[in-house]
XYZ file of C-alpha atoms in Angstrom:
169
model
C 0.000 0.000 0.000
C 2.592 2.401 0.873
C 4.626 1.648 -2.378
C 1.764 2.700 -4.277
C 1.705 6.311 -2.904
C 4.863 7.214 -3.375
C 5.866 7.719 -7.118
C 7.682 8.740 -9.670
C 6.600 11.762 -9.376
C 7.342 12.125 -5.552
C 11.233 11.848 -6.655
C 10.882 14.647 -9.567
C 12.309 18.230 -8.859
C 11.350 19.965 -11.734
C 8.184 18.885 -10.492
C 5.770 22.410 -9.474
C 5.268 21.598 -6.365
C 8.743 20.434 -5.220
C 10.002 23.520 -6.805
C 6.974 26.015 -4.917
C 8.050 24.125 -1.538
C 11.716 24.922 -2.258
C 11.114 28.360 -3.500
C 8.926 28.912 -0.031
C 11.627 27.318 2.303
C 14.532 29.361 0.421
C 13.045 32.728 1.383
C 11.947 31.096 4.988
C 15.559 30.554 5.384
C 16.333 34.014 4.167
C 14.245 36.012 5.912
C 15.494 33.807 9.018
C 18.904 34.834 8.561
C 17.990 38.746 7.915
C 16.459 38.883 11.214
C 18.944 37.246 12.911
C 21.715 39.308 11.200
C 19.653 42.585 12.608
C 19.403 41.348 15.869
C 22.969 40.412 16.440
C 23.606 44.283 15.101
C 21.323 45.874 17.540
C 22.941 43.466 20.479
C 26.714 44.438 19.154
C 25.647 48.002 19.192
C 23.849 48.230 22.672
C 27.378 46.632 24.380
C 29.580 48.835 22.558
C 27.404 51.913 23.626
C 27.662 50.007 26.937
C 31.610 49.452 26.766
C 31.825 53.257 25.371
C 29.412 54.916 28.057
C 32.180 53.237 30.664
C 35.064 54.351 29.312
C 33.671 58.092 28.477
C 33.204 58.403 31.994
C 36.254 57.090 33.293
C 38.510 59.341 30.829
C 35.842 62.164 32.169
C 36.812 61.534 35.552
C 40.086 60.787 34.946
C 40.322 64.104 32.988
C 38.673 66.105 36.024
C 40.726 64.540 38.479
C 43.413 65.599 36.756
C 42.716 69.572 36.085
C 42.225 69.667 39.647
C 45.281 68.756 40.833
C 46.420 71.541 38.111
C 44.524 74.018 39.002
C 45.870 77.250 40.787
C 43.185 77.375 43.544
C 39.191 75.644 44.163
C 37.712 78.159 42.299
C 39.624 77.704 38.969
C 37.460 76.335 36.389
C 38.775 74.831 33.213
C 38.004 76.745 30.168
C 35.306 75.532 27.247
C 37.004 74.178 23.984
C 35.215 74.387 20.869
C 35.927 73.277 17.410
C 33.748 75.042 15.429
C 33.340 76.168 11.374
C 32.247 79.734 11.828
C 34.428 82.483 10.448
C 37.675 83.808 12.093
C 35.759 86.848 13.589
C 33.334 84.919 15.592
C 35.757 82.726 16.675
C 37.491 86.042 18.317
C 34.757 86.829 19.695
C 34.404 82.980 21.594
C 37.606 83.577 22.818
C 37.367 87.240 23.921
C 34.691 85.429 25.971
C 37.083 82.696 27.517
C 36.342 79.877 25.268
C 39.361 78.086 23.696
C 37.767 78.089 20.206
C 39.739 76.562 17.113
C 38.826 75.964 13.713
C 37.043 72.764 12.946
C 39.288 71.732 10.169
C 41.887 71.294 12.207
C 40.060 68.068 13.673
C 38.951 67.188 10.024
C 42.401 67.449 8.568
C 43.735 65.067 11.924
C 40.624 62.658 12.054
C 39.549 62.338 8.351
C 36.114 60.515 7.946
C 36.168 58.646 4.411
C 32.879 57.030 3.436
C 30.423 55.132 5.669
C 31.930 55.064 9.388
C 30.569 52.259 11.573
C 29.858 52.764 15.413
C 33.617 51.559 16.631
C 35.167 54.366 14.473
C 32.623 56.808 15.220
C 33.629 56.105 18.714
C 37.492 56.151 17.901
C 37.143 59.423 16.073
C 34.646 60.796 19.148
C 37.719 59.668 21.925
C 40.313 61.431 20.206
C 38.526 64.361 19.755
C 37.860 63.697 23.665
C 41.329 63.638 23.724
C 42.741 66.566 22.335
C 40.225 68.449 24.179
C 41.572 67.229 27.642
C 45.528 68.182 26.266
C 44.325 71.440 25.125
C 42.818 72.229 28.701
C 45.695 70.774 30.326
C 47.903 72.923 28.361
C 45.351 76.113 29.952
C 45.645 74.945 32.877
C 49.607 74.640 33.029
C 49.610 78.094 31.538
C 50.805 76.793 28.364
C 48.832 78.280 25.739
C 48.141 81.762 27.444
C 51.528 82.804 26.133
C 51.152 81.689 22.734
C 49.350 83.992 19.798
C 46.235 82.702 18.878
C 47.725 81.822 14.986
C 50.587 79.333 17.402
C 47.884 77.763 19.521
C 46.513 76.760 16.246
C 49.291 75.295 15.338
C 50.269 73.567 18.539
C 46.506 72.164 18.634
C 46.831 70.652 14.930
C 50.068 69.072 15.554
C 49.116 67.500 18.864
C 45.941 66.579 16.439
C 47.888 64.561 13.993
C 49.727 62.754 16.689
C 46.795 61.755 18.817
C 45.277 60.480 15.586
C 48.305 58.553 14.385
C 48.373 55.055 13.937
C 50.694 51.944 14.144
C 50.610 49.571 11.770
């Protein structure tokens, strides 16, 4: 009895229906694997935010910790850095106010961004950045830059820029 159901048929794959079933468990399989591939990207992202929320606020506190024991009295306050595109004159003006304020090609130039960027580099890039701020207000605090013209702090900022951002091979 059994013999008799299954046929030659049964072992055909150009057969329709083999080949519907096969088209229908191909994009099963697909989709599957789509889904999965988005959920391991959304758990990869959430720890590195994770890893990178940790380590922000350690360098943060490592960085405060620091300008205190720099500073010349309780009071002292570390000044703002900014990198900013606006034009020269309203970058006077920032610092006539007490900001640090520097071009903002003097990060692109040091951290250059070529095509898509995932979240690590976006984080790299973000640290460094981090980075040169905390030199730059360690340099205020020291009284390092206060003697230098405004055209030399530029300068000293960009080089200490491409050395932060260099990398061993």
């Amino acid at each position: 009895m059994l013999l008799s159901i299954i046929d030659r048929e049964s072992f055909n794959f150009a057969h329709p229906h083999y080949q519907y079933i096969a088209t229908w468990v191909h994009n099963a399989l697909r989709q599957l694997t789509n889904k999965h591939k988005v959920l391991a990207r959304g758990n990869r992202e959430q720890r590195t935010i994770a890893i990178l929320q940790r380590t922000t606020s350690a360098f943060d506190e490592l960085v405060a910790a620091k300008l205190r024991e720099a500073a010349e009295g309780p009071d002292w306050e570390a000044p703002k850095v900014v990198f900013n595109n606006a034009a020269d004159d309203v970058l006077k003006q920032l610092r006539a106010s007490g900001t640090l304020a520097f071009p903002r090609y003097i990060l692109e130039a040091a951290f250059p961004r070529v095509g898509r960027t995932t979240l690590q580099q976006q984080a790299r890039i973000a640290h460094e950045e981090a980075r040169l701020v905390a030199v730059t207000k360690m340099l205020d605090a020291y009284r390092l830059l206060g003697e230098l013209s405004d055209e030399k702090q530029q300068q000293l900022i960009a080089a200490l820029a491409a050395i932060i951002s260099f990398e061993f091979a």
